[in-house]
JSON list of C-alpha atoms in Angstrom, two decimals:
[
{"chain": "A", "resi": 1372, "resn": "MET", "atom": "CA", "xyz": [-50.33, 123.20, 221.01]},
{"chain": "A", "resi": 1373, "resn": "PRO", "atom": "CA", "xyz": [-47.55, 121.80, 218.77]},
{"chain": "A", "resi": 1374, "resn": "ASP", "atom": "CA", "xyz": [-47.40, 122.72, 215.10]},
{"chain": "A", "resi": 1375, "resn": "LEU", "atom": "CA", "xyz": [-48.16, 120.00, 212.58]},
{"chain": "A", "resi": 1376, "resn": "LEU", "atom": "CA", "xyz": [-45.40, 121.18, 210.24]},
{"chain": "A", "resi": 1377, "resn": "THR", "atom": "CA", "xyz": [-41.89, 121.06, 211.67]},
{"chain": "A", "resi": 1378, "resn": "SER", "atom": "CA", "xyz": [-38.37, 120.71, 210.36]},
{"chain": "A", "resi": 1379, "resn": "ASN", "atom": "CA", "xyz": [-35.26, 118.65, 210.99]},
{"chain": "A", "resi": 1380, "resn": "HIS", "atom": "CA", "xyz": [-31.64, 118.64, 209.86]},
{"chain": "A", "resi": 1381, "resn": "LYS", "atom": "CA", "xyz": [-32.26, 116.86, 206.56]},
{"chain": "A", "resi": 1382, "resn": "LEU", "atom": "CA", "xyz": [-35.29, 118.97, 205.69]},
{"chain": "A", "resi": 1383, "resn": "ASP", "atom": "CA", "xyz": [-33.25, 122.09, 206.41]},
{"chain": "A", "resi": 1384, "resn": "MET", "atom": "CA", "xyz": [-30.80, 121.02, 203.69]},
{"chain": "A", "resi": 1385, "resn": "ALA", "atom": "CA", "xyz": [-33.46, 121.96, 201.14]},
{"chain": "A", "resi": 1386, "resn": "THR", "atom": "CA", "xyz": [-32.70, 125.68, 201.35]},
{"chain": "A", "resi": 1387, "resn": "ALA", "atom": "CA", "xyz": [-29.35, 125.13, 199.64]},
{"chain": "A", "resi": 1388, "resn": "HIS", "atom": "CA", "xyz": [-31.31, 123.86, 196.64]},
{"chain": "A", "resi": 1389, "resn": "GLY", "atom": "CA", "xyz": [-33.87, 126.67, 196.55]},
{"chain": "A", "resi": 1390, "resn": "TRP", "atom": "CA", "xyz": [-36.63, 125.01, 198.57]},
{"chain": "A", "resi": 1391, "resn": "LEU", "atom": "CA", "xyz": [-38.16, 125.60, 202.00]},
{"chain": "A", "resi": 1392, "resn": "ALA", "atom": "CA", "xyz": [-39.11, 122.20, 203.41]},
{"chain": "A", "resi": 1393, "resn": "LYS", "atom": "CA", "xyz": [-41.24, 121.11, 206.34]},
{"chain": "A", "resi": 1394, "resn": "GLY", "atom": "CA", "xyz": [-42.79, 117.80, 207.32]},
{"chain": "A", "resi": 1395, "resn": "VAL", "atom": "CA", "xyz": [-45.41, 116.17, 209.52]},
{"chain": "A", "resi": 1396, "resn": "SER", "atom": "CA", "xyz": [-43.95, 113.82, 212.15]},
{"chain": "A", "resi": 1397, "resn": "LEU", "atom": "CA", "xyz": [-46.49, 111.34, 213.48]},
{"chain": "A", "resi": 1398, "resn": "LEU", "atom": "CA", "xyz": [-45.62, 108.25, 215.50]},
{"chain": "A", "resi": 1399, "resn": "PRO", "atom": "CA", "xyz": [-44.73, 105.27, 213.28]},
{"chain": "A", "resi": 1400, "resn": "GLY", "atom": "CA", "xyz": [-46.28, 101.82, 213.21]},
{"chain": "A", "resi": 1401, "resn": "ARG", "atom": "CA", "xyz": [-48.84, 101.29, 215.97]},
{"chain": "A", "resi": 1402, "resn": "LYS", "atom": "CA", "xyz": [-47.11, 103.46, 218.55]},
{"chain": "A", "resi": 1403, "resn": "SER", "atom": "CA", "xyz": [-50.14, 105.78, 218.55]},
{"chain": "A", "resi": 1404, "resn": "GLY", "atom": "CA", "xyz": [-52.63, 102.93, 218.92]},
{"chain": "A", "resi": 1405, "resn": "ARG", "atom": "CA", "xyz": [-53.53, 102.93, 215.22]},
{"chain": "A", "resi": 1406, "resn": "GLU", "atom": "CA", "xyz": [-51.47, 101.50, 212.39]},
{"chain": "A", "resi": 1407, "resn": "PHE", "atom": "CA", "xyz": [-49.85, 104.34, 210.47]},
{"chain": "A", "resi": 1408, "resn": "CYS", "atom": "CA", "xyz": [-47.45, 102.16, 208.43]},
{"chain": "A", "resi": 1409, "resn": "PRO", "atom": "CA", "xyz": [-49.58, 99.32, 207.01]},
{"chain": "A", "resi": 1410, "resn": "HIS", "atom": "CA", "xyz": [-46.78, 97.94, 204.81]},
{"chain": "A", "resi": 1411, "resn": "ARG", "atom": "CA", "xyz": [-43.99, 98.17, 207.37]},
{"chain": "A", "resi": 1412, "resn": "GLY", "atom": "CA", "xyz": [-41.54, 95.38, 207.99]},
{"chain": "A", "resi": 1413, "resn": "ALA", "atom": "CA", "xyz": [-38.27, 95.15, 209.87]},
{"chain": "A", "resi": 1414, "resn": "CYS", "atom": "CA", "xyz": [-37.74, 98.87, 209.28]},
{"chain": "A", "resi": 1415, "resn": "PHE", "atom": "CA", "xyz": [-39.81, 99.62, 212.39]},
{"chain": "A", "resi": 1416, "resn": "ARG", "atom": "CA", "xyz": [-37.04, 98.29, 214.62]},
{"chain": "A", "resi": 1417, "resn": "THR", "atom": "CA", "xyz": [-34.65, 101.00, 213.38]},
{"chain": "A", "resi": 1418, "resn": "CYS", "atom": "CA", "xyz": [-37.15, 103.71, 212.46]},
{"chain": "A", "resi": 1419, "resn": "LEU", "atom": "CA", "xyz": [-35.71, 107.21, 212.29]},
{"chain": "A", "resi": 1420, "resn": "ASP", "atom": "CA", "xyz": [-38.22, 108.44, 214.84]},
{"chain": "A", "resi": 1421, "resn": "THR", "atom": "CA", "xyz": [-35.59, 107.50, 217.43]},
{"chain": "A", "resi": 1422, "resn": "ALA", "atom": "CA", "xyz": [-32.79, 109.49, 215.79]},
{"chain": "A", "resi": 1423, "resn": "GLY", "atom": "CA", "xyz": [-31.51, 112.87, 217.03]},
{"chain": "A", "resi": 1424, "resn": "HIS", "atom": "CA", "xyz": [-34.04, 114.64, 219.25]},
{"chain": "A", "resi": 1425, "resn": "GLY", "atom": "CA", "xyz": [-36.61, 111.93, 218.50]},
{"chain": "A", "resi": 1426, "resn": "ALA", "atom": "CA", "xyz": [-35.77, 110.13, 221.73]},
{"chain": "A", "resi": 1427, "resn": "SER", "atom": "CA", "xyz": [-36.73, 113.21, 223.76]},
{"chain": "A", "resi": 1428, "resn": "PRO", "atom": "CA", "xyz": [-39.96, 112.79, 225.78]},
{"chain": "A", "resi": 1429, "resn": "VAL", "atom": "CA", "xyz": [-41.03, 116.29, 224.70]},
{"chain": "A", "resi": 1430, "resn": "VAL", "atom": "CA", "xyz": [-40.62, 115.48, 221.02]},
{"chain": "A", "resi": 1431, "resn": "GLU", "atom": "CA", "xyz": [-42.36, 112.13, 221.36]},
{"chain": "A", "resi": 1432, "resn": "ALA", "atom": "CA", "xyz": [-45.23, 113.80, 223.24]},
{"chain": "A", "resi": 1433, "resn": "ALA", "atom": "CA", "xyz": [-45.68, 116.29, 220.37]},
{"chain": "A", "resi": 1434, "resn": "ARG", "atom": "CA", "xyz": [-45.77, 113.43, 217.87]},
{"chain": "A", "resi": 1435, "resn": "LEU", "atom": "CA", "xyz": [-48.30, 111.61, 220.02]},
{"chain": "A", "resi": 1436, "resn": "TRP", "atom": "CA", "xyz": [-50.47, 114.74, 220.16]},
{"chain": "A", "resi": 1437, "resn": "ARG", "atom": "CA", "xyz": [-50.45, 115.08, 216.35]},
{"chain": "A", "resi": 1438, "resn": "SER", "atom": "CA", "xyz": [-51.20, 111.38, 215.97]},
{"chain": "A", "resi": 1439, "resn": "LYS", "atom": "CA", "xyz": [-54.10, 111.49, 218.42]},
{"chain": "A", "resi": 1440, "resn": "LEU", "atom": "CA", "xyz": [-55.50, 114.61, 216.74]},
{"chain": "A", "resi": 1441, "resn": "TRP", "atom": "CA", "xyz": [-55.60, 112.79, 213.40]},
{"chain": "A", "resi": 1442, "resn": "ILE", "atom": "CA", "xyz": [-57.21, 109.71, 214.99]},
{"chain": "A", "resi": 1443, "resn": "GLU", "atom": "CA", "xyz": [-59.77, 111.50, 217.15]},
{"chain": "A", "resi": 1444, "resn": "ALA", "atom": "CA", "xyz": [-60.50, 114.74, 215.25]},
{"chain": "A", "resi": 1445, "resn": "PRO", "atom": "CA", "xyz": [-59.53, 114.35, 211.58]},
{"chain": "A", "resi": 1446, "resn": "GLU", "atom": "CA", "xyz": [-61.49, 117.41, 210.45]},
{"chain": "A", "resi": 1447, "resn": "ALA", "atom": "CA", "xyz": [-59.68, 119.59, 212.97]},
{"chain": "A", "resi": 1448, "resn": "TYR", "atom": "CA", "xyz": [-56.38, 118.03, 211.92]},
{"chain": "A", "resi": 1449, "resn": "LEU", "atom": "CA", "xyz": [-57.00, 118.76, 208.23]},
{"chain": "A", "resi": 1450, "resn": "GLY", "atom": "CA", "xyz": [-58.14, 122.30, 208.97]},
{"chain": "A", "resi": 1451, "resn": "LEU", "atom": "CA", "xyz": [-54.97, 122.97, 210.94]},
{"chain": "A", "resi": 1452, "resn": "LEU", "atom": "CA", "xyz": [-52.83, 121.35, 208.25]},
{"chain": "A", "resi": 1453, "resn": "ASP", "atom": "CA", "xyz": [-54.45, 123.51, 205.57]},
{"chain": "A", "resi": 1454, "resn": "ARG", "atom": "CA", "xyz": [-53.70, 126.70, 207.50]},
{"chain": "A", "resi": 1455, "resn": "GLU", "atom": "CA", "xyz": [-50.10, 125.69, 208.23]},
{"chain": "A", "resi": 1456, "resn": "VAL", "atom": "CA", "xyz": [-49.40, 124.75, 204.61]},
{"chain": "A", "resi": 1457, "resn": "GLY", "atom": "CA", "xyz": [-50.73, 128.16, 203.58]},
{"chain": "A", "resi": 1458, "resn": "ARG", "atom": "CA", "xyz": [-48.45, 129.93, 206.05]},
{"chain": "A", "resi": 1459, "resn": "HIS", "atom": "CA", "xyz": [-45.52, 127.80, 204.93]},
{"chain": "A", "resi": 1460, "resn": "ALA", "atom": "CA", "xyz": [-46.12, 128.73, 201.29]},
{"chain": "A", "resi": 1461, "resn": "GLU", "atom": "CA", "xyz": [-46.19, 132.43, 202.25]},
{"chain": "A", "resi": 1462, "resn": "ALA", "atom": "CA", "xyz": [-42.97, 132.08, 204.26]},
{"chain": "A", "resi": 1463, "resn": "ALA", "atom": "CA", "xyz": [-41.24, 130.45, 201.29]},
{"chain": "A", "resi": 1464, "resn": "GLU", "atom": "CA", "xyz": [-42.38, 133.21, 198.95]},
{"chain": "A", "resi": 1465, "resn": "ARG", "atom": "CA", "xyz": [-41.06, 135.90, 201.30]},
{"chain": "A", "resi": 1466, "resn": "ARG", "atom": "CA", "xyz": [-37.67, 134.20, 201.20]},
{"chain": "A", "resi": 1467, "resn": "SER", "atom": "CA", "xyz": [-37.77, 133.73, 197.41]},
{"chain": "A", "resi": 1468, "resn": "LEU", "atom": "CA", "xyz": [-37.82, 129.95, 197.91]},
{"chain": "A", "resi": 1469, "resn": "ARG", "atom": "CA", "xyz": [-40.20, 127.25, 196.69]},
{"chain": "A", "resi": 1470, "resn": "ALA", "atom": "CA", "xyz": [-42.33, 125.47, 199.30]},
{"chain": "A", "resi": 1471, "resn": "CYS", "atom": "CA", "xyz": [-42.37, 121.71, 199.76]},
{"chain": "A", "resi": 1472, "resn": "VAL", "atom": "CA", "xyz": [-44.04, 119.54, 202.40]},
{"chain": "A", "resi": 1473, "resn": "ARG", "atom": "CA", "xyz": [-43.39, 115.94, 203.39]},
{"chain": "A", "resi": 1474, "resn": "LEU", "atom": "CA", "xyz": [-46.69, 114.70, 204.83]},
{"chain": "A", "resi": 1475, "resn": "ASN", "atom": "CA", "xyz": [-45.31, 111.37, 206.14]},
{"chain": "A", "resi": 1476, "resn": "VAL", "atom": "CA", "xyz": [-41.97, 111.81, 207.86]},
{"chain": "A", "resi": 1477, "resn": "PHE", "atom": "CA", "xyz": [-42.36, 108.54, 209.81]},
{"chain": "A", "resi": 1478, "resn": "SER", "atom": "CA", "xyz": [-45.84, 107.38, 208.75]},
{"chain": "A", "resi": 1479, "resn": "ASP", "atom": "CA", "xyz": [-47.23, 105.98, 205.49]},
{"chain": "A", "resi": 1480, "resn": "ILE", "atom": "CA", "xyz": [-50.75, 107.38, 205.33]},
{"chain": "A", "resi": 1481, "resn": "ALA", "atom": "CA", "xyz": [-52.47, 107.62, 201.92]},
{"chain": "A", "resi": 1482, "resn": "TRP", "atom": "CA", "xyz": [-53.04, 111.38, 201.90]},
{"chain": "A", "resi": 1483, "resn": "GLU", "atom": "CA", "xyz": [-54.18, 111.26, 198.27]},
{"chain": "A", "resi": 1484, "resn": "GLU", "atom": "CA", "xyz": [-57.27, 109.52, 199.67]},
{"chain": "A", "resi": 1485, "resn": "GLU", "atom": "CA", "xyz": [-57.52, 111.21, 203.07]},
{"chain": "A", "resi": 1486, "resn": "ALA", "atom": "CA", "xyz": [-56.97, 114.82, 201.95]},
{"chain": "A", "resi": 1487, "resn": "PRO", "atom": "CA", "xyz": [-57.26, 115.11, 198.15]},
{"chain": "A", "resi": 1488, "resn": "ASP", "atom": "CA", "xyz": [-58.38, 118.74, 198.35]},
{"chain": "A", "resi": 1489, "resn": "LEU", "atom": "CA", "xyz": [-55.10, 119.76, 199.97]},
{"chain": "A", "resi": 1490, "resn": "PHE", "atom": "CA", "xyz": [-53.16, 119.20, 196.75]},
{"chain": "A", "resi": 1491, "resn": "HIS", "atom": "CA", "xyz": [-55.67, 121.18, 194.70]},
{"chain": "A", "resi": 1492, "resn": "SER", "atom": "CA", "xyz": [-55.71, 124.03, 197.22]},
{"chain": "A", "resi": 1493, "resn": "TYR", "atom": "CA", "xyz": [-51.94, 124.54, 197.02]},
{"chain": "A", "resi": 1494, "resn": "PRO", "atom": "CA", "xyz": [-50.84, 123.76, 193.45]},
{"chain": "A", "resi": 1495, "resn": "SER", "atom": "CA", "xyz": [-47.59, 125.70, 193.91]},
{"chain": "A", "resi": 1496, "resn": "VAL", "atom": "CA", "xyz": [-46.55, 123.57, 196.91]},
{"chain": "A", "resi": 1497, "resn": "GLN", "atom": "CA", "xyz": [-44.63, 120.39, 196.14]},
{"chain": "A", "resi": 1498, "resn": "PHE", "atom": "CA", "xyz": [-45.78, 117.56, 198.41]},
{"chain": "A", "resi": 1499, "resn": "TYR", "atom": "CA", "xyz": [-43.72, 114.38, 198.61]},
{"chain": "A", "resi": 1500, "resn": "ASP", "atom": "CA", "xyz": [-43.25, 111.15, 200.58]},
{"chain": "A", "resi": 1501, "resn": "TYR", "atom": "CA", "xyz": [-41.65, 107.75, 200.76]},
{"chain": "A", "resi": 1502, "resn": "THR", "atom": "CA", "xyz": [-44.01, 104.76, 200.74]},
{"chain": "A", "resi": 1503, "resn": "LYS", "atom": "CA", "xyz": [-43.62, 101.03, 201.24]},
{"chain": "A", "resi": 1504, "resn": "SER", "atom": "CA", "xyz": [-46.97, 100.43, 199.56]},
{"chain": "A", "resi": 1505, "resn": "PRO", "atom": "CA", "xyz": [-46.57, 98.99, 196.05]},
{"chain": "A", "resi": 1506, "resn": "GLU", "atom": "CA", "xyz": [-50.16, 100.01, 195.30]},
{"chain": "A", "resi": 1507, "resn": "ARG", "atom": "CA", "xyz": [-49.56, 103.66, 196.20]},
{"chain": "A", "resi": 1508, "resn": "ALA", "atom": "CA", "xyz": [-46.25, 103.68, 194.36]},
{"chain": "A", "resi": 1509, "resn": "ARG", "atom": "CA", "xyz": [-47.82, 102.33, 191.17]},
{"chain": "A", "resi": 1510, "resn": "ALA", "atom": "CA", "xyz": [-50.77, 104.69, 191.43]},
{"chain": "A", "resi": 1511, "resn": "SER", "atom": "CA", "xyz": [-48.44, 107.70, 191.66]},
{"chain": "A", "resi": 1512, "resn": "LEU", "atom": "CA", "xyz": [-47.28, 107.04, 188.08]},
{"chain": "A", "resi": 1513, "resn": "ARG", "atom": "CA", "xyz": [-50.80, 106.88, 186.64]},
{"chain": "A", "resi": 1514, "resn": "PRO", "atom": "CA", "xyz": [-53.00, 109.65, 185.21]},
{"chain": "A", "resi": 1515, "resn": "GLY", "atom": "CA", "xyz": [-55.23, 111.27, 187.82]},
{"chain": "A", "resi": 1516, "resn": "TRP", "atom": "CA", "xyz": [-52.62, 111.29, 190.57]},
{"chain": "A", "resi": 1517, "resn": "PRO", "atom": "CA", "xyz": [-52.11, 114.77, 192.13]},
{"chain": "A", "resi": 1518, "resn": "PRO", "atom": "CA", "xyz": [-49.35, 116.29, 189.99]},
{"chain": "A", "resi": 1519, "resn": "ASN", "atom": "CA", "xyz": [-47.78, 118.02, 193.00]},
{"chain": "A", "resi": 1520, "resn": "TYR", "atom": "CA", "xyz": [-47.56, 114.87, 195.17]},
{"chain": "A", "resi": 1521, "resn": "ASP", "atom": "CA", "xyz": [-44.41, 112.85, 194.51]},
{"chain": "A", "resi": 1522, "resn": "LEU", "atom": "CA", "xyz": [-43.84, 109.36, 195.93]},
{"chain": "A", "resi": 1523, "resn": "THR", "atom": "CA", "xyz": [-40.61, 107.38, 196.18]},
{"chain": "A", "resi": 1524, "resn": "TYR", "atom": "CA", "xyz": [-40.96, 103.65, 196.76]},
{"chain": "A", "resi": 1525, "resn": "SER", "atom": "CA", "xyz": [-38.98, 102.43, 199.78]},
{"chain": "A", "resi": 1526, "resn": "TRP", "atom": "CA", "xyz": [-37.42, 98.98, 199.37]},
{"chain": "A", "resi": 1527, "resn": "SER", "atom": "CA", "xyz": [-38.14, 96.46, 202.13]},
{"chain": "A", "resi": 1528, "resn": "GLU", "atom": "CA", "xyz": [-37.63, 92.76, 202.75]},
{"chain": "A", "resi": 1529, "resn": "ASN", "atom": "CA", "xyz": [-41.07, 92.27, 201.14]},
{"chain": "A", "resi": 1530, "resn": "THR", "atom": "CA", "xyz": [-40.11, 93.93, 197.85]},
{"chain": "A", "resi": 1531, "resn": "THR", "atom": "CA", "xyz": [-39.97, 91.66, 194.83]},
{"chain": "A", "resi": 1532, "resn": "PRO", "atom": "CA", "xyz": [-37.20, 92.33, 192.29]},
{"chain": "A", "resi": 1533, "resn": "TRP", "atom": "CA", "xyz": [-39.82, 92.14, 189.54]},
{"chain": "A", "resi": 1534, "resn": "PHE", "atom": "CA", "xyz": [-41.79, 95.01, 191.04]},
{"chain": "A", "resi": 1535, "resn": "ALA", "atom": "CA", "xyz": [-38.73, 97.18, 191.64]},
{"chain": "A", "resi": 1536, "resn": "SER", "atom": "CA", "xyz": [-37.43, 96.57, 188.13]},
{"chain": "A", "resi": 1537, "resn": "ARG", "atom": "CA", "xyz": [-40.73, 97.45, 186.51]},
{"chain": "A", "resi": 1538, "resn": "PHE", "atom": "CA", "xyz": [-41.26, 100.47, 188.74]},
{"chain": "A", "resi": 1539, "resn": "LEU", "atom": "CA", "xyz": [-37.83, 101.86, 187.87]},
{"chain": "A", "resi": 1540, "resn": "ARG", "atom": "CA", "xyz": [-38.39, 101.14, 184.19]},
{"chain": "A", "resi": 1541, "resn": "ASP", "atom": "CA", "xyz": [-41.67, 103.08, 184.30]},
{"chain": "A", "resi": 1542, "resn": "GLY", "atom": "CA", "xyz": [-39.93, 106.13, 185.77]},
{"chain": "A", "resi": 1543, "resn": "GLY", "atom": "CA", "xyz": [-40.44, 105.58, 189.48]},
{"chain": "A", "resi": 1544, "resn": "ARG", "atom": "CA", "xyz": [-37.70, 106.05, 192.07]},
{"chain": "A", "resi": 1545, "resn": "VAL", "atom": "CA", "xyz": [-36.66, 103.47, 194.67]},
{"chain": "A", "resi": 1546, "resn": "ALA", "atom": "CA", "xyz": [-35.01, 104.26, 198.01]},
{"chain": "A", "resi": 1547, "resn": "TYR", "atom": "CA", "xyz": [-32.65, 101.55, 199.22]},
{"chain": "A", "resi": 1548, "resn": "VAL", "atom": "CA", "xyz": [-30.87, 101.45, 202.59]},
{"chain": "A", "resi": 1549, "resn": "HIS", "atom": "CA", "xyz": [-27.41, 100.02, 201.95]},
{"chain": "A", "resi": 1550, "resn": "ARG", "atom": "CA", "xyz": [-25.37, 98.67, 204.83]},
{"chain": "A", "resi": 1551, "resn": "GLU", "atom": "CA", "xyz": [-21.65, 98.84, 204.12]},
{"chain": "A", "resi": 1552, "resn": "GLY", "atom": "CA", "xyz": [-20.24, 95.44, 203.27]},
{"chain": "A", "resi": 1553, "resn": "SER", "atom": "CA", "xyz": [-23.60, 93.92, 202.35]},
{"chain": "A", "resi": 1554, "resn": "ASP", "atom": "CA", "xyz": [-24.58, 92.79, 198.88]},
{"chain": "A", "resi": 1555, "resn": "MET", "atom": "CA", "xyz": [-27.16, 94.71, 196.89]},
{"chain": "A", "resi": 1556, "resn": "PRO", "atom": "CA", "xyz": [-29.94, 92.87, 195.05]},
{"chain": "A", "resi": 1557, "resn": "PRO", "atom": "CA", "xyz": [-29.05, 92.67, 191.33]},
{"chain": "A", "resi": 1558, "resn": "VAL", "atom": "CA", "xyz": [-31.90, 95.00, 190.33]},
{"chain": "A", "resi": 1559, "resn": "ILE", "atom": "CA", "xyz": [-30.54, 97.68, 192.69]},
{"chain": "A", "resi": 1560, "resn": "GLN", "atom": "CA", "xyz": [-26.95, 97.06, 191.66]},
{"chain": "A", "resi": 1561, "resn": "ARG", "atom": "CA", "xyz": [-27.75, 97.50, 187.95]},
{"chain": "A", "resi": 1562, "resn": "ALA", "atom": "CA", "xyz": [-29.74, 100.72, 188.38]},
{"chain": "A", "resi": 1563, "resn": "ASP", "atom": "CA", "xyz": [-28.46, 104.29, 188.25]},
{"chain": "A", "resi": 1564, "resn": "HIS", "atom": "CA", "xyz": [-27.73, 105.53, 191.79]},
{"chain": "A", "resi": 1565, "resn": "VAL", "atom": "CA", "xyz": [-27.97, 108.90, 193.51]},
{"chain": "A", "resi": 1566, "resn": "ASP", "atom": "CA", "xyz": [-27.01, 109.89, 197.05]},
{"chain": "A", "resi": 1567, "resn": "GLY", "atom": "CA", "xyz": [-30.23, 109.89, 199.04]},
{"chain": "A", "resi": 1568, "resn": "ASP", "atom": "CA", "xyz": [-28.53, 111.43, 202.08]},
{"chain": "A", "resi": 1569, "resn": "GLU", "atom": "CA", "xyz": [-27.46, 114.63, 200.30]},
{"chain": "A", "resi": 1570, "resn": "HIS", "atom": "CA", "xyz": [-30.91, 116.15, 200.82]},
{"chain": "A", "resi": 1571, "resn": "ASP", "atom": "CA", "xyz": [-34.54, 115.12, 201.28]},
{"chain": "A", "resi": 1572, "resn": "LEU", "atom": "CA", "xyz": [-35.83, 116.47, 197.96]},
{"chain": "A", "resi": 1573, "resn": "ASN", "atom": "CA", "xyz": [-36.65, 113.15, 196.32]},
{"chain": "A", "resi": 1574, "resn": "PHE", "atom": "CA", "xyz": [-38.72, 114.81, 193.63]},
{"chain": "A", "resi": 1575, "resn": "ILE", "atom": "CA", "xyz": [-35.76, 116.64, 192.07]},
{"chain": "A", "resi": 1576, "resn": "HIS", "atom": "CA", "xyz": [-33.97, 113.38, 191.25]},
{"chain": "A", "resi": 1577, "resn": "ARG", "atom": "CA", "xyz": [-34.37, 112.15, 187.69]},
{"chain": "A", "resi": 1578, "resn": "PRO", "atom": "CA", "xyz": [-36.89, 109.35, 187.02]},
{"chain": "A", "resi": 1579, "resn": "GLY", "atom": "CA", "xyz": [-35.81, 105.74, 187.26]},
{"chain": "A", "resi": 1580, "resn": "VAL", "atom": "CA", "xyz": [-33.01, 106.07, 189.80]},
{"chain": "A", "resi": 1581, "resn": "VAL", "atom": "CA", "xyz": [-32.22, 104.34, 193.09]},
{"chain": "A", "resi": 1582, "resn": "GLN", "atom": "CA", "xyz": [-31.63, 106.63, 196.06]},
{"chain": "A", "resi": 1583, "resn": "LEU", "atom": "CA", "xyz": [-28.99, 105.00, 198.24]},
{"chain": "A", "resi": 1584, "resn": "LEU", "atom": "CA", "xyz": [-29.33, 105.74, 201.95]},
{"chain": "A", "resi": 1585, "resn": "LYS", "atom": "CA", "xyz": [-27.11, 104.90, 204.91]},
{"chain": "A", "resi": 1586, "resn": "PRO", "atom": "CA", "xyz": [-28.72, 103.10, 207.90]},
{"chain": "A", "resi": 1587, "resn": "LYS", "atom": "CA", "xyz": [-29.88, 105.47, 210.64]},
{"chain": "A", "resi": 1588, "resn": "GLY", "atom": "CA", "xyz": [-31.87, 105.36, 213.86]},
{"chain": "A", "resi": 1589, "resn": "LYS", "atom": "CA", "xyz": [-31.39, 103.07, 216.82]},
{"chain": "A", "resi": 1590, "resn": "LEU", "atom": "CA", "xyz": [-32.97, 99.75, 217.54]},
{"chain": "A", "resi": 1591, "resn": "HIS", "atom": "CA", "xyz": [-36.37, 99.81, 219.20]},
{"chain": "A", "resi": 1592, "resn": "THR", "atom": "CA", "xyz": [-36.13, 97.69, 222.32]},
{"chain": "A", "resi": 1593, "resn": "GLN", "atom": "CA", "xyz": [-39.89, 97.27, 222.37]},
{"chain": "A", "resi": 1594, "resn": "HIS", "atom": "CA", "xyz": [-42.97, 98.20, 220.37]},
{"chain": "A", "resi": 1595, "resn": "THR", "atom": "CA", "xyz": [-44.26, 101.00, 222.56]},
{"chain": "A", "resi": 1596, "resn": "ARG", "atom": "CA", "xyz": [-47.97, 101.62, 222.42]},
{"chain": "A", "resi": 1597, "resn": "PHE", "atom": "CA", "xyz": [-49.68, 104.68, 223.85]},
{"chain": "A", "resi": 1598, "resn": "ALA", "atom": "CA", "xyz": [-53.25, 104.19, 224.96]}
]
């Protein structure tokens, strides 16, 4: 049975900054048979799930298993996630590191609604994600949001400059994939920038910045669906 929490090269970069990072890799879009990225756009065609070992049938099978477990047995999924987060926190403490968990490596599930108790159970663990949902992004800046769950808004072709400008002004962070030689939208160009490829610890960046990322992943030739 695959673990829910795994690592990758970028998550492993966290140790250099004093953190032990792991994430949950589900299948993106509707590849599992259920929509896990409700606000996705063209990003699906170059999703990072195809990068590195992601193209391996073994890795994709593990992601399918996790996805199906969440769809078919959510209580079992959440029980397993709770235990693994606890073990991860203990492992970080033994190494004198701080524990962080990215719940959506390739998905965009609203865990603040699906598993609110998880954040209360592990107040010392920093949870974080990217989201393409303007509603989730806005909510993360309001009172009542889990204080240990950090969201970075991910720019897409559906993003309005007005929203991005206001979100940055209010202290949110925006991730923007910049292709060399292309023009940035004025709101992105005017903002303060940080290197989003240096590490995956979005939550340690100062409020109101744009995280610039290089394009990654390879083009999906088809929208695979597993029945």
